[in-house]
Coordinates of C-alpha atoms in Angstrom, one line a residue:
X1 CA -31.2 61.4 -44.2
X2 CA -28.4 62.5 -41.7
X3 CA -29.4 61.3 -38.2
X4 CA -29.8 64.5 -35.6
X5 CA -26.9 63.1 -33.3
X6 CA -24.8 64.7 -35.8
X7 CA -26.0 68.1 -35.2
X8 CA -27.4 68.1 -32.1
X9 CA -28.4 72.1 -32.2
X10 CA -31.6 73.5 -34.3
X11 CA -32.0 76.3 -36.6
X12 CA -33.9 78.0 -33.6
X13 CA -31.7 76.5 -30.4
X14 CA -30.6 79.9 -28.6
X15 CA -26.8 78.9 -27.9
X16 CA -26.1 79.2 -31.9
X17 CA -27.7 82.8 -31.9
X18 CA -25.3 83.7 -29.6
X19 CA -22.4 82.2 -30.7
X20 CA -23.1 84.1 -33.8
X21 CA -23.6 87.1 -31.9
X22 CA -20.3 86.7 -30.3
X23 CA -18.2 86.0 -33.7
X24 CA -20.0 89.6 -35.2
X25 CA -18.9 91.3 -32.4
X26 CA -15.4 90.2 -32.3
X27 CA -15.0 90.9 -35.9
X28 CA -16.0 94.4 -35.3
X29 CA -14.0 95.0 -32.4
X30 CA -11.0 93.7 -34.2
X31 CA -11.5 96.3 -37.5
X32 CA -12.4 99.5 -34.8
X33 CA -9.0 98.5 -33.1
X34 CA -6.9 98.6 -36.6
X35 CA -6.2 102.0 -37.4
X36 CA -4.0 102.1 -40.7
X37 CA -2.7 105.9 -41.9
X38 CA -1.2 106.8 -45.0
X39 CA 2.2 108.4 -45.3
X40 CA 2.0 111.8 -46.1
X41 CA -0.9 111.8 -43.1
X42 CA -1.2 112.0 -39.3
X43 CA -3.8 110.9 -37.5
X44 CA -5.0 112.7 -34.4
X45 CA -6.3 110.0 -31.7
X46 CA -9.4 110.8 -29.0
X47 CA -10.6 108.0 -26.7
X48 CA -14.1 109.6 -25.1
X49 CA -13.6 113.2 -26.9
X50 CA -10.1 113.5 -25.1
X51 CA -6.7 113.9 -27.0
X52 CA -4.3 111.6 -26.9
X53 CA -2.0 112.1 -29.3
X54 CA -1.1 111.8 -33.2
X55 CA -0.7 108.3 -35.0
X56 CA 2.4 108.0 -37.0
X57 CA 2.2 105.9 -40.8
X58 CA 1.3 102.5 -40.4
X59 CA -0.7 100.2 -39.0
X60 CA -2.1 101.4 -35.3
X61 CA -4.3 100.3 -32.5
X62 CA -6.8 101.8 -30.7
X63 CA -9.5 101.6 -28.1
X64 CA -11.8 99.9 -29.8
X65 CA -15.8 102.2 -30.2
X66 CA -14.5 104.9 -28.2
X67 CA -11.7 105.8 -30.7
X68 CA -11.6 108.4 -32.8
X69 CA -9.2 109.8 -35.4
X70 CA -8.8 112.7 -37.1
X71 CA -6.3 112.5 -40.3
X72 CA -4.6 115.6 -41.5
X73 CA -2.9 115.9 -45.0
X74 CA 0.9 117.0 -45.0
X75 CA 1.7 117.9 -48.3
X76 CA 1.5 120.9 -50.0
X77 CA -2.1 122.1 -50.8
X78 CA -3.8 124.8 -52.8
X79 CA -6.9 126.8 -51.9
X80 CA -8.3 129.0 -54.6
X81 CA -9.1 132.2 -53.4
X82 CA -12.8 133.3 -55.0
X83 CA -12.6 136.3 -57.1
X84 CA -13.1 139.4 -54.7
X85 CA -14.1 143.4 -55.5
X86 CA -11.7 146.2 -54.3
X87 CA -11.9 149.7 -54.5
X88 CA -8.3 150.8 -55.0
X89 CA -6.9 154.0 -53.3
X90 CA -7.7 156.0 -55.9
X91 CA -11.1 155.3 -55.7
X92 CA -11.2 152.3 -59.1
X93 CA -13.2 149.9 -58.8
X94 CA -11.4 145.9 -59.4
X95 CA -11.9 142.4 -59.3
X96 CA -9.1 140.0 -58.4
X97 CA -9.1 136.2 -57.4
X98 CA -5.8 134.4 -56.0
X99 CA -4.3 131.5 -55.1
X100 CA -2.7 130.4 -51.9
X101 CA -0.2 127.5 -51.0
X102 CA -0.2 126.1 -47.8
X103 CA 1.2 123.1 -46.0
X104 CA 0.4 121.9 -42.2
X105 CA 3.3 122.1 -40.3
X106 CA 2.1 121.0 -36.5
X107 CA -1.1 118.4 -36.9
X108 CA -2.0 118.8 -33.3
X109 CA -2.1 122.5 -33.1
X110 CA -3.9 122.8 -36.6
X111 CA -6.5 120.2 -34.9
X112 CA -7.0 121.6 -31.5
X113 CA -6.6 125.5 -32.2
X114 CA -8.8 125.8 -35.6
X115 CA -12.0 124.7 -36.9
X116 CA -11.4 123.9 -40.3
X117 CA -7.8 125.5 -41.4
X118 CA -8.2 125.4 -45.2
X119 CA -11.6 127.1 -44.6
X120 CA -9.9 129.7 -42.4
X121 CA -7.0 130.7 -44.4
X122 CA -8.8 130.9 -47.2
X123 CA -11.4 133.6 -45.7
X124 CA -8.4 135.2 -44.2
X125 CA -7.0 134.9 -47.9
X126 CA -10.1 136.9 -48.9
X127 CA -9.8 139.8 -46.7
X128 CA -6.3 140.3 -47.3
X129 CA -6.5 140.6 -50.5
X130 CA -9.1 143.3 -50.6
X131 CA -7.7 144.9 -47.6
X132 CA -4.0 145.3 -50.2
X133 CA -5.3 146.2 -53.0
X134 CA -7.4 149.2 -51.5
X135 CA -4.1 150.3 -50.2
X136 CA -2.7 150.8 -53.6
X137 CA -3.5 152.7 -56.8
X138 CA -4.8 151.1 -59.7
X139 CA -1.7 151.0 -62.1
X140 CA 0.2 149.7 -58.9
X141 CA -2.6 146.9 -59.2
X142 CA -1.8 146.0 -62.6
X143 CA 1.8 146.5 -62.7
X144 CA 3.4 145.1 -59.2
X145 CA 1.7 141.9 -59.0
X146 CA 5.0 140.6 -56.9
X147 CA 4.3 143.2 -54.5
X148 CA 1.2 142.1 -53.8
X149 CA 2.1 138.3 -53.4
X150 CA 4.2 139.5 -51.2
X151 CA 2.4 141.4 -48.8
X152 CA -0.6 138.8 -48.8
X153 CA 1.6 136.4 -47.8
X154 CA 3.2 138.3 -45.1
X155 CA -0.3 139.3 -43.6
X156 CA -1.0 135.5 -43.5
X157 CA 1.8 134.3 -42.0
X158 CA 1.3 135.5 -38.3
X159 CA -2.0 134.1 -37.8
X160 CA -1.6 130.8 -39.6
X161 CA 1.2 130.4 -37.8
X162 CA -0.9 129.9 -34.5
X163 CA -2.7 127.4 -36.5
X164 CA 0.2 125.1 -37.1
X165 CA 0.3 126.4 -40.7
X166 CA 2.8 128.0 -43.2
X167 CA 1.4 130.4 -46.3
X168 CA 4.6 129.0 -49.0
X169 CA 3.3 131.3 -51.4
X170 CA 0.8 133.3 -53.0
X171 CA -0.3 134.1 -56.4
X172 CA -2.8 136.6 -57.3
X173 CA -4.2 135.3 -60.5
X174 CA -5.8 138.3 -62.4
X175 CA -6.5 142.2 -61.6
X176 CA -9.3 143.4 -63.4
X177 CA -10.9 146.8 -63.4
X178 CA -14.3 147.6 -64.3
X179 CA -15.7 148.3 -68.2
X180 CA -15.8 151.9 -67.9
X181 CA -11.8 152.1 -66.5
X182 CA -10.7 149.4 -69.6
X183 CA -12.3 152.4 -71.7
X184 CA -10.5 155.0 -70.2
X185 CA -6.8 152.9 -69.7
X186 CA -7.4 151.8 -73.4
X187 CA -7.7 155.5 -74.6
X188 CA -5.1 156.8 -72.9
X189 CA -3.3 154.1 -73.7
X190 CA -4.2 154.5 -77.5
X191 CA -3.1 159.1 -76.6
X192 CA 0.5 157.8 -75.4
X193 CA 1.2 155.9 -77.9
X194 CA 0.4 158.3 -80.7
X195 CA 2.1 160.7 -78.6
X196 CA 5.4 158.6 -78.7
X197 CA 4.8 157.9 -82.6
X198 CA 4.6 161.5 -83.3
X199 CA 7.8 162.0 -81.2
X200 CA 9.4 159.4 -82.8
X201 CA 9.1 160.5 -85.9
X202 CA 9.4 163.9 -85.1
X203 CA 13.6 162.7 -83.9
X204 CA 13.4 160.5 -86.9
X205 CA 12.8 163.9 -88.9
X206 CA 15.4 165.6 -87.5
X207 CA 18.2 163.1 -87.5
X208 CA 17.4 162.9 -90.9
X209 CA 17.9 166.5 -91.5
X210 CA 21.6 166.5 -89.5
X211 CA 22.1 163.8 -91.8
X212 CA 21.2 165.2 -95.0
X213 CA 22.9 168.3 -93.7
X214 CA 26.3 166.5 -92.4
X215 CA 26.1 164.5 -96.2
X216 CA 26.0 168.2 -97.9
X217 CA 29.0 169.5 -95.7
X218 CA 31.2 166.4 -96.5
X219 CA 30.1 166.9 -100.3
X220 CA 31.3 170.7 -100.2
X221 CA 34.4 170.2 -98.6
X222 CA 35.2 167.0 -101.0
X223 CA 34.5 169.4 -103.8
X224 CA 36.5 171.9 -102.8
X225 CA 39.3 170.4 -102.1
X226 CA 39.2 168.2 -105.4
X227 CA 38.5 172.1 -106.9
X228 CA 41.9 173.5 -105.0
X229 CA 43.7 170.2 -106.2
X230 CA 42.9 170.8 -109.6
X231 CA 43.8 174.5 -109.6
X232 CA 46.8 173.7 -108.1
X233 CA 47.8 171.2 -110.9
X234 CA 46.4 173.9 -113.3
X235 CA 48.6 176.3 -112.0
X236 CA 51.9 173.8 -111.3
X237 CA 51.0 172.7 -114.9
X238 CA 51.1 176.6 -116.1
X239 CA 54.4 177.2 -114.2
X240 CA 56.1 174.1 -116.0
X241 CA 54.7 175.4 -119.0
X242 CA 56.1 178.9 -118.5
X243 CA 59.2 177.9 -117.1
X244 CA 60.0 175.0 -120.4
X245 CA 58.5 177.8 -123.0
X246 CA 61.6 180.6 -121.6
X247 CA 64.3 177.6 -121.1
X248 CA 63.2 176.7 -124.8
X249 CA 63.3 180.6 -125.7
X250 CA 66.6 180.9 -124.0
X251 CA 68.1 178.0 -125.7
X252 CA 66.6 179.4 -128.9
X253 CA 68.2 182.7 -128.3
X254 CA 71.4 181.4 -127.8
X255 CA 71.6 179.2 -130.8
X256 CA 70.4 182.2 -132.8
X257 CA 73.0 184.6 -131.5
X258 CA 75.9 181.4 -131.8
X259 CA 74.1 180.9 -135.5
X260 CA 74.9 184.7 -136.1
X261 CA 78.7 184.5 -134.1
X262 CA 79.5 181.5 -136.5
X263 CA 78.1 183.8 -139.9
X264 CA 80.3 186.3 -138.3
X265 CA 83.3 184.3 -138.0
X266 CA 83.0 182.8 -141.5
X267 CA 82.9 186.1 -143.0
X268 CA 85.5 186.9 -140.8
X269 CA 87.9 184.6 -141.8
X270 CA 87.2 185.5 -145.6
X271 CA 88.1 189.1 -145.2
X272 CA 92.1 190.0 -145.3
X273 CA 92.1 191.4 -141.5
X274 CA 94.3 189.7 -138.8
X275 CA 93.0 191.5 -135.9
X276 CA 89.4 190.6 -134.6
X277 CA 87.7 191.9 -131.8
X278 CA 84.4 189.0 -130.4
X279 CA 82.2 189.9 -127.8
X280 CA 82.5 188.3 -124.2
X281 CA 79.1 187.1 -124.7
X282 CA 79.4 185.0 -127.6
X283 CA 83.2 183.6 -126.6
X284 CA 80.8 182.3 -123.4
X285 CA 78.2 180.7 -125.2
X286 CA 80.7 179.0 -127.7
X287 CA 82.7 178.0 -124.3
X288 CA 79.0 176.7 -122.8
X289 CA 78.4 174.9 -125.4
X290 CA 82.3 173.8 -126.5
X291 CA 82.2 172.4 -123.3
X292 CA 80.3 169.1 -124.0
X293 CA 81.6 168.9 -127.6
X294 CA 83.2 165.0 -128.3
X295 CA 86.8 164.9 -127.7
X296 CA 87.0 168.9 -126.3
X297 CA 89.8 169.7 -124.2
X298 CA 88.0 172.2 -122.3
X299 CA 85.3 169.7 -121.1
X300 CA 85.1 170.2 -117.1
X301 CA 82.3 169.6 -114.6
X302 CA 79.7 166.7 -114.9
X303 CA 79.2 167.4 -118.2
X304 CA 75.3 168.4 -117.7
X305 CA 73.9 171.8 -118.9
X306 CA 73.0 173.6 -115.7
X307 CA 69.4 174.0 -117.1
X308 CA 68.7 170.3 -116.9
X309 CA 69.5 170.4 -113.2
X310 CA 65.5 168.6 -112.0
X311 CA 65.6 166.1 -109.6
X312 CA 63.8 162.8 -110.7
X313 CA 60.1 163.4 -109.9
X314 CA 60.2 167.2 -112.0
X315 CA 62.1 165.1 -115.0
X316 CA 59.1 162.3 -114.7
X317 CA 56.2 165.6 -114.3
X318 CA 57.7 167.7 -117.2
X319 CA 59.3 165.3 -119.4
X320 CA 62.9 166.1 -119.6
X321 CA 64.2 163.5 -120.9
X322 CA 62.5 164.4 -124.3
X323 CA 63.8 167.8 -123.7
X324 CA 67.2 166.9 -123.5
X325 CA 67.0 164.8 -126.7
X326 CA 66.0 167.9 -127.6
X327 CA 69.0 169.4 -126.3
X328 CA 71.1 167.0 -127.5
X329 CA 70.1 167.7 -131.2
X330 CA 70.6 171.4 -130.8
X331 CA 74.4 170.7 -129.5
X332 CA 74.6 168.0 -132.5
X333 CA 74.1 171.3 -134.8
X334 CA 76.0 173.3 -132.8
X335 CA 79.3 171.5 -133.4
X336 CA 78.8 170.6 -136.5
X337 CA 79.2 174.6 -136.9
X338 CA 82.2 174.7 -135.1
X339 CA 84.1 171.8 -136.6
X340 CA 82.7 174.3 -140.4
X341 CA 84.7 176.8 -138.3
X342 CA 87.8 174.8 -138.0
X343 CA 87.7 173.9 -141.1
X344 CA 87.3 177.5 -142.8
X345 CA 90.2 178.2 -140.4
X346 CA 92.4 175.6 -141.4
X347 CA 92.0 176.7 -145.6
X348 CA 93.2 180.1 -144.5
X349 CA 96.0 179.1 -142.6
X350 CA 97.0 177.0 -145.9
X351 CA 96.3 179.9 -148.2
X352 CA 98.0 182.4 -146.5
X353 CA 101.1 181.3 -145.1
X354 CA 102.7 184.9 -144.1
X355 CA 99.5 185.2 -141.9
X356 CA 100.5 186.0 -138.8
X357 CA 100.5 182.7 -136.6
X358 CA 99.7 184.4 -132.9
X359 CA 96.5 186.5 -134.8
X360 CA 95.0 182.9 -136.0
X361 CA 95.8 181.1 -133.3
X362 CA 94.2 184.1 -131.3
X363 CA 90.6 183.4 -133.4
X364 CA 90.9 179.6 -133.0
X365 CA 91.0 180.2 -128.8
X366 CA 88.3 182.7 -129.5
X367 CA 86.1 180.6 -131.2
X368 CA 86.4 177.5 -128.3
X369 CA 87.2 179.3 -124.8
X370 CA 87.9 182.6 -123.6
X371 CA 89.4 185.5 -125.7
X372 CA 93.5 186.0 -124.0
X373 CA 94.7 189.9 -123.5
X374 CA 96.0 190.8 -126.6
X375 CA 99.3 191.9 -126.3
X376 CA 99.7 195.6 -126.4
X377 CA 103.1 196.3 -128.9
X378 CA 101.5 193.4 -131.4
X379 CA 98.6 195.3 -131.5
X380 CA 100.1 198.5 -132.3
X381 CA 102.1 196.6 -134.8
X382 CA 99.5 195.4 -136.3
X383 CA 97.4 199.0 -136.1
X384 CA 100.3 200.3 -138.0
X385 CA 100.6 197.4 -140.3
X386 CA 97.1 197.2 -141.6
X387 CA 94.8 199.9 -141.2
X388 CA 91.6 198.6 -142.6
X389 CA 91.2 196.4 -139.7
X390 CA 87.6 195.5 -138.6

């Protein structure tokens, strides 16, 4: 049992009650004078209802039980603006709901010149918003939603300004007209675009004709030119044709006629006359073609019959080079009927001595170039000499 000298007080001695009382009450005057505010808040201080100022972040002190603070959030906030019915200007009924970002820019004013800010700005939110959208038609309303923002936020900004508060933005969520509108936007909607289908495939109709019409003209005008390309061959081809079937009757011609000046000759040289008389025609053709005889001493020029004169692309279209093989065989056969000639010459000049030398030697010159002027006494000479000439 622990003697009462140690504790000389009882449970019911009056000096521990109020000791006890004391400690109470100085704990509780110590927590009312510790005032601790967040960062992003201010505090606004009143001793007996009166302002005295904001409280910065930290830990503060105040009159203790006649204190009171008011705390005010800085950062950015959001109020949703409740969905609201508008009659637009042309008379459509609507339902639109926003939202609205604000921030408190001046704690003291927002606390001693409004009751409630986010209250206020958003009923001011809510009357704006109905107050624009009757101001505008209906496809405005669904269309320019920037528009809008932006004059909600403009009509907000003067009196929330006086509030110590700045509108940062606004965003009006959803426009929606009534039932009996979405009918009617949804039909007309449904008319336009079959209007623009038919349209389009109306153009699409048409382009396709220009087209098919453009393809035809290129087609023609292909055709007919491939058509005037070909008659033009057909006719080049015709002229050729003509040209190489009279050179090859020409040079036919004149072989025949040489064929019949050589049969001529040879009978000729059999009969006992020693004056003949050739015609200028045939002395030319045996000169044309003595001319490009092997070893002929009246050769001149290039050497080239004048009728092979083509230039290298008519040689390539015609074929001349066969031709002159051609040519060549027909001059082969040629003086193999002169050199007969000179020959059949040669056995008269052996057989008849007392021939007269100038009157041979006058048909050898005939028979390879020009025929000379006969001399006028020789042939009288000769007239009175031999009267069966021929």
């Amino acid at each position: 049992m622990i003697p009462s000298s140690v504790f000389p007080l009882q449970v019911g001695d009056p000096t521990l009650l109020v000791g006890g009382l004391v400690l109470v009450v100085a704990a509780v005057t110590v927590v009312s004078m510790i005032e601790i505010v967040d960062a992003y808040d201010r505090g606004a201080l009143t001793i007996f209802g009166e302002y005295r100022g904001l409280l910065e972040p930290g830990l503060n002190v105040v009159p203790p039980f006649v204190s009171r603070v008011y705390t005010f959030d800085m950062r950015t906030q959001t109020i949703d603006v409740p969905s609201q019915e508008a009659i637009t200007r042309d008379n459509s009924p609507v339902t639109a709901d926003a939202v609205v970002y604000i921030r408190v820019m001046d704690a003291e004013r927002a606390f001693l010149e409004v009751d409630d800010y986010r209250r206020a700005v958003s009923n001011l939110a809510q009357t704006t918003l109905r107050a624009v959208i009757g101001d505008m038609e209906l496809d405005d309303t669904l269309s320019r939603r920037e528009m809008i923002n932006e004059r909600i936020r403009t009509e907000l900004d003067e009196p929330t300004d006086e509030w110590g508060i700045r509108v940062e933005s606004v965003e009006v969520r959803e426009v929606t007209p009534s039932q009996g509108v979405k009918g009617a936007m949804e039909q007309q909607t449904s008319a336009e675009r079959r209007r623009r289908a038919m349209i389009l495939e109306a153009q699409g109709e048409r382009r396709s004709a220009v087209e098919k019409a453009e393809g035809d003209k290129q087609s023609n005008i292909i055709r007919a030119q491939g058509e005037k390309q070909s008659q033009i061959l057909e006719a080049q081809g015709d002229a050729i044709s003509t040209v190489l079937r009279a050179r090859s009757a020409e040079s036919m011609g004149e072989r025949a006629v040489i064929d019949k000046g050589m049969d001529a000759l040879t009978e000729i040289g059999e009969s006992e006359s020693t004056t003949f008389v050739l015609p200028q025609e045939l002395s030319s053709m045996i000169g044309r073609y003595g001319r490009h005889l092997t070893g002929s001493d009246v050769a001149d020029g290039d050497g080239q019959l004048e009728s092979l004169e083509f230039d290298e692309e008519t040689r390539e279209l015609i074929g001349l080079d066969d031709i002159a093989e051609m040519i060549g065989e027909i001059d082969e056969e040629a003086t193999l009927d002169v050199e007969a000639m000179e020959q059949e010459a040669q056995a008269i000049k052996e057989g008849d001595v007392s021939s007269e030398p100038d009157e041979i030697d006058s048909i050898s010159e005939t028979s390879t170039g020009p025929r000379p002027e006969p001399d006028r006494g020789a042939e009288s000479d000769s007239e009175g000499s031999n009267p069966d000439r021929s």
